[in-house]
Tab-separated table of C-alpha atoms in Angstrom:
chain	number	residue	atom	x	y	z
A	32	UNK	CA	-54.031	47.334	-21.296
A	33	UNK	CA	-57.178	45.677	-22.475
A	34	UNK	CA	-59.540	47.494	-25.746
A	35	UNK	CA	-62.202	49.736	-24.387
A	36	UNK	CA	-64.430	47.888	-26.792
A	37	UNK	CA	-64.065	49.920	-29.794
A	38	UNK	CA	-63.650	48.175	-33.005
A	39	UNK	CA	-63.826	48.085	-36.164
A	40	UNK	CA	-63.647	45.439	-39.283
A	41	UNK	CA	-63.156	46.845	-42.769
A	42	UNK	CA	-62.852	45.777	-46.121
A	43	UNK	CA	-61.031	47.676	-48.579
A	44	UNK	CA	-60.712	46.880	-52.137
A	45	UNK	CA	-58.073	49.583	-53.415
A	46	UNK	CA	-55.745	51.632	-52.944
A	47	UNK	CA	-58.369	54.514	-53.334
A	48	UNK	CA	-60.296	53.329	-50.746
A	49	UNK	CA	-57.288	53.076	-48.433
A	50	UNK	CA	-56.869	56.289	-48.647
A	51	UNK	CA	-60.471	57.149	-48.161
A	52	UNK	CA	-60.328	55.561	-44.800
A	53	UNK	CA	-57.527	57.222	-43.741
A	54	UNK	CA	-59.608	60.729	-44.488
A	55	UNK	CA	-62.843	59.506	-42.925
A	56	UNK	CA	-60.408	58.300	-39.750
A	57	UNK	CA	-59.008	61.503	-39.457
A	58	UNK	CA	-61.712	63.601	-37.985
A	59	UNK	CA	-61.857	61.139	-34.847
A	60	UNK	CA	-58.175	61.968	-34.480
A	61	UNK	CA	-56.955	65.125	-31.681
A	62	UNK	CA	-54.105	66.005	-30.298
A	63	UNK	CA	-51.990	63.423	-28.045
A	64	UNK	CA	-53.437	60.707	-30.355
A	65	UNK	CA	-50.889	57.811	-30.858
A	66	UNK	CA	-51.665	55.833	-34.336
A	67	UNK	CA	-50.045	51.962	-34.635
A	68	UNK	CA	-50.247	50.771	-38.228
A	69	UNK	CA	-49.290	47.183	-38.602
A	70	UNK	CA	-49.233	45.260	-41.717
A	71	UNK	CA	-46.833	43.489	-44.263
A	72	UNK	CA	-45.070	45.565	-46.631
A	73	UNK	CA	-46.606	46.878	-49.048
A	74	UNK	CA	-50.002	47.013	-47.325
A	75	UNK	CA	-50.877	50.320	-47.444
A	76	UNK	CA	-49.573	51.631	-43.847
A	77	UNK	CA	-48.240	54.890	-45.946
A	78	UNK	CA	-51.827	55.401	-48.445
A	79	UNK	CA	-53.736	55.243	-45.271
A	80	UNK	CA	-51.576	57.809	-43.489
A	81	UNK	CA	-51.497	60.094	-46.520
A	82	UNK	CA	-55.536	60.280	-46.181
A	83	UNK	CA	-54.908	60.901	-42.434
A	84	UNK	CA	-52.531	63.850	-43.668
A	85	UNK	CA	-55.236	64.908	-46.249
A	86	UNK	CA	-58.239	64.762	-43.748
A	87	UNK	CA	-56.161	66.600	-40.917
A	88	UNK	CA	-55.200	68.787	-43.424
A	89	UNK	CA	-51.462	68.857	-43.181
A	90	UNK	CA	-48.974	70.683	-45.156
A	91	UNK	CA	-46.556	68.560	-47.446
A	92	UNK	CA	-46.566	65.416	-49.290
A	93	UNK	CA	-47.076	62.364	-46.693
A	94	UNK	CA	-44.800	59.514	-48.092
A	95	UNK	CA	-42.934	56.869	-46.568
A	96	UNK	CA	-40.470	58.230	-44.065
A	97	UNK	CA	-38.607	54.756	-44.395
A	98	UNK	CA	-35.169	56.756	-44.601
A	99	UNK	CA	-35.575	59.444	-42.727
A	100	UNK	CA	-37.731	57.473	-39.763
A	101	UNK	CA	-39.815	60.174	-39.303
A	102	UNK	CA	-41.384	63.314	-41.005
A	103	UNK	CA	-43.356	66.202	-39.580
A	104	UNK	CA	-46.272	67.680	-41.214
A	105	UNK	CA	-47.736	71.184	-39.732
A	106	UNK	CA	-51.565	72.084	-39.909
A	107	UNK	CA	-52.649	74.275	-42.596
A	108	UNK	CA	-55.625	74.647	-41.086
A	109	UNK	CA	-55.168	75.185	-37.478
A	110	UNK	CA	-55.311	71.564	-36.166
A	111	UNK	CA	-52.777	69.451	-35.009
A	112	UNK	CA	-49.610	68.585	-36.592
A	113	UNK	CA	-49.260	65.081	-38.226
A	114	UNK	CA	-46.001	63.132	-37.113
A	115	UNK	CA	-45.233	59.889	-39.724
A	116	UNK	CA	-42.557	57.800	-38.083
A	117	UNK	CA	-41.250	54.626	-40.061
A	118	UNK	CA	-40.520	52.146	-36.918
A	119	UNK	CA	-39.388	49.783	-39.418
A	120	UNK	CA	-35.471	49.793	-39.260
A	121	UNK	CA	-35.328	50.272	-35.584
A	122	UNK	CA	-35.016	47.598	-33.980
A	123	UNK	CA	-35.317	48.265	-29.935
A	124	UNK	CA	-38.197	49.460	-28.430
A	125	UNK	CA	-38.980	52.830	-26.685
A	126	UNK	CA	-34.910	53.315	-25.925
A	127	UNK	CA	-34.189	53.447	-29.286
A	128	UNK	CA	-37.031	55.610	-30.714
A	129	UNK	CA	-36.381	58.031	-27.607
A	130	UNK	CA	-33.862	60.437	-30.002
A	131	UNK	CA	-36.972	60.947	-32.034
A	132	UNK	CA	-38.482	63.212	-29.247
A	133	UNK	CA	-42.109	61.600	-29.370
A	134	UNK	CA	-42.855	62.004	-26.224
A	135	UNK	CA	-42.357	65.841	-27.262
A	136	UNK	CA	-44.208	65.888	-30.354
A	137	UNK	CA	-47.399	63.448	-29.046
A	138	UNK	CA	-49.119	66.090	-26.851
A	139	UNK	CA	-49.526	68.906	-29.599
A	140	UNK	CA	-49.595	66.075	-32.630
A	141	UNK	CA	-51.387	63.563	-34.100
A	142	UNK	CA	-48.293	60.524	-34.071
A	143	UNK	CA	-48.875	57.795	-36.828
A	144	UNK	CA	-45.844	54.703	-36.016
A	145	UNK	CA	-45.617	52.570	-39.078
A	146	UNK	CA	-43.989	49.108	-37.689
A	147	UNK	CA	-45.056	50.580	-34.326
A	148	UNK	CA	-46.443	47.357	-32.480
A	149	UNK	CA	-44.386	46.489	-29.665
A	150	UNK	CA	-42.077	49.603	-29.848
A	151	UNK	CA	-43.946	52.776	-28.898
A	152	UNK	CA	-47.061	51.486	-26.682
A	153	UNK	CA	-45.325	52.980	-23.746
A	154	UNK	CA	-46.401	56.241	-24.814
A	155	UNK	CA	-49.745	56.540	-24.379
A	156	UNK	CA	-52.692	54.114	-22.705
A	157	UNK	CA	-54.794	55.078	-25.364
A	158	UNK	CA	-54.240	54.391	-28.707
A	159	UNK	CA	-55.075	53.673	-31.703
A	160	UNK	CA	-54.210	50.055	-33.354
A	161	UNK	CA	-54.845	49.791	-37.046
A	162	UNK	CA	-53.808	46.650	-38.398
A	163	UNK	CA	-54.243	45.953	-42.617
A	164	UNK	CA	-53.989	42.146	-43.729
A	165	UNK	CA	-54.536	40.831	-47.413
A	166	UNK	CA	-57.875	39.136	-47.487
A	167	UNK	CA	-58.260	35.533	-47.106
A	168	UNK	CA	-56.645	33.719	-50.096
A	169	UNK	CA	-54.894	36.237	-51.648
A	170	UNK	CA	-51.291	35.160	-51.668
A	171	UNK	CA	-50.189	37.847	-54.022
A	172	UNK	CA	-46.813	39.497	-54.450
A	173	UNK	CA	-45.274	41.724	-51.968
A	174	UNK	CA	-44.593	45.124	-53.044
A	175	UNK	CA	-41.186	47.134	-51.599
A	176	UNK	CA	-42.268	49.758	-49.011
A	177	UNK	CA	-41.264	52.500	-50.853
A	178	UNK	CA	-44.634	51.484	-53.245
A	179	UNK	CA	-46.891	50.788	-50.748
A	180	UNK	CA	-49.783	50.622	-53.066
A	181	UNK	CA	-49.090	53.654	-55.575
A	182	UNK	CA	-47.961	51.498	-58.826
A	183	UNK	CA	-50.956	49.445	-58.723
A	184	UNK	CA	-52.475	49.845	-62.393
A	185	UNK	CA	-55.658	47.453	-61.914
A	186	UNK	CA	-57.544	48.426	-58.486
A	187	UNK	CA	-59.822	46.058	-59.189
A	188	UNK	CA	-57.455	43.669	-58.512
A	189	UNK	CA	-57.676	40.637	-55.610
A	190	UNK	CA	-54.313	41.490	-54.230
A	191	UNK	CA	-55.103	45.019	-53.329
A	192	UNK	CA	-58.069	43.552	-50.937
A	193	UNK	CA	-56.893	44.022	-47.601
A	194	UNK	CA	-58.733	43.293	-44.180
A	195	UNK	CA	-58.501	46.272	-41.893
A	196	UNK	CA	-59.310	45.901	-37.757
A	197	UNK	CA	-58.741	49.568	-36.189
A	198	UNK	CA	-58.832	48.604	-32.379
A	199	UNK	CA	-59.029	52.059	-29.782
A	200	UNK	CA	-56.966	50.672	-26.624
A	201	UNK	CA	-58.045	53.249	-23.537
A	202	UNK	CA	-60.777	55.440	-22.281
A	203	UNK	CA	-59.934	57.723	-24.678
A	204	UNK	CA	-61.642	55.343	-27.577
A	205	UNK	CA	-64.437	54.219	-25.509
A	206	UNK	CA	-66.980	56.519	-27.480
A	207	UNK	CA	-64.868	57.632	-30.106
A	208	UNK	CA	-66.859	56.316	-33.650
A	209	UNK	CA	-65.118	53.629	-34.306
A	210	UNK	CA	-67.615	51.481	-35.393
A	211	UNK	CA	-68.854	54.082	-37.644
A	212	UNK	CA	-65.951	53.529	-40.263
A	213	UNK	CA	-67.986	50.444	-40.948
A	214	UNK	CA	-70.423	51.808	-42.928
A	215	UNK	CA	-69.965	54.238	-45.883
């Protein structure tokens, strides 16, 4: 399946702003969406998807479900439920992720696949790719997952610049607002 055309290029400087994006990403987001977040640990898969939570407004704490693989958070407000799966430690594709009931959750839910890329594609045409890269030239420490950008005491520093591409694969995207993350 090819992009419908809808992308986006970001630049985020913080941890803050991370999160920020993930909030003004959420009101593009319905029901039967499928999120893929891609980037190295400690990129900020899990900020980003805790201003998803925040901006779908979701009940609970969204943190890394790294040991529990996945986490459910209802609507508080009437919307659909957010789903946080940590792909990360499973290592087949679709087969393996099928005791997690996705397939279940995805038409009532918003689901959000940390380490998704290559593993859950099956379940939707359209979706929603968001990969996060450190900038050019920043070579920086990698954090452990559990972190994924919380401890960071300087925001204003080069190793919390990341590169963000959100990509919409399917119809669904084709007029979505993508490109309107851009600017802010």
């Amino acid at each position: 399946m090819s992009t419908t055309g809808a992308i986006a290029h970001l630049t985020v400087k913080s941890p803050d702003q991370m999160q920020e994006l993930g909030r003004r990403l959420a009101p593009l987001l319905r029901p039967g969406d499928l999120v893929l977040l891609t980037g190295e640990l400690g990129a900020g898969k899990t900020t980003l998807t805790r201003g998803l939570g925040e901006g779908l407004g979701v009940r609970g704490a969204v943190t890394s479900p790294t040991f529990v693989i996945a986490r459910v958070h209802p609507s508080l407000t009437g919307g659909p439920a957010l789903v946080h799966v940590d792909a990360y430690r499973l290592g087949g594709g679709l087969d393996e992720m099928e005791d997690l009931d996705l397939d279940v959750s995805l038409p009532e839910s918003v689901v959000v696949v940390e380490w998704g890329e290559g593993k859950v594609e099956e379940l939707s045409e359209d979706r929603l790719h968001v990969v996060i890269g450190r900038a050019v030239g920043n070579d920086g420490p990698v954090r452990a997952p559990e972190s994924d950008m919380d401890d960071v005491d300087d925001v204003d520093d080069v190793d919390d610049v990341r590169e963000v591409t959100v990509t919409g694969f399917g119809a669904r995207w084709a007029d979505a607002g993508l490109p309107a993350l851009e600017t802010c």
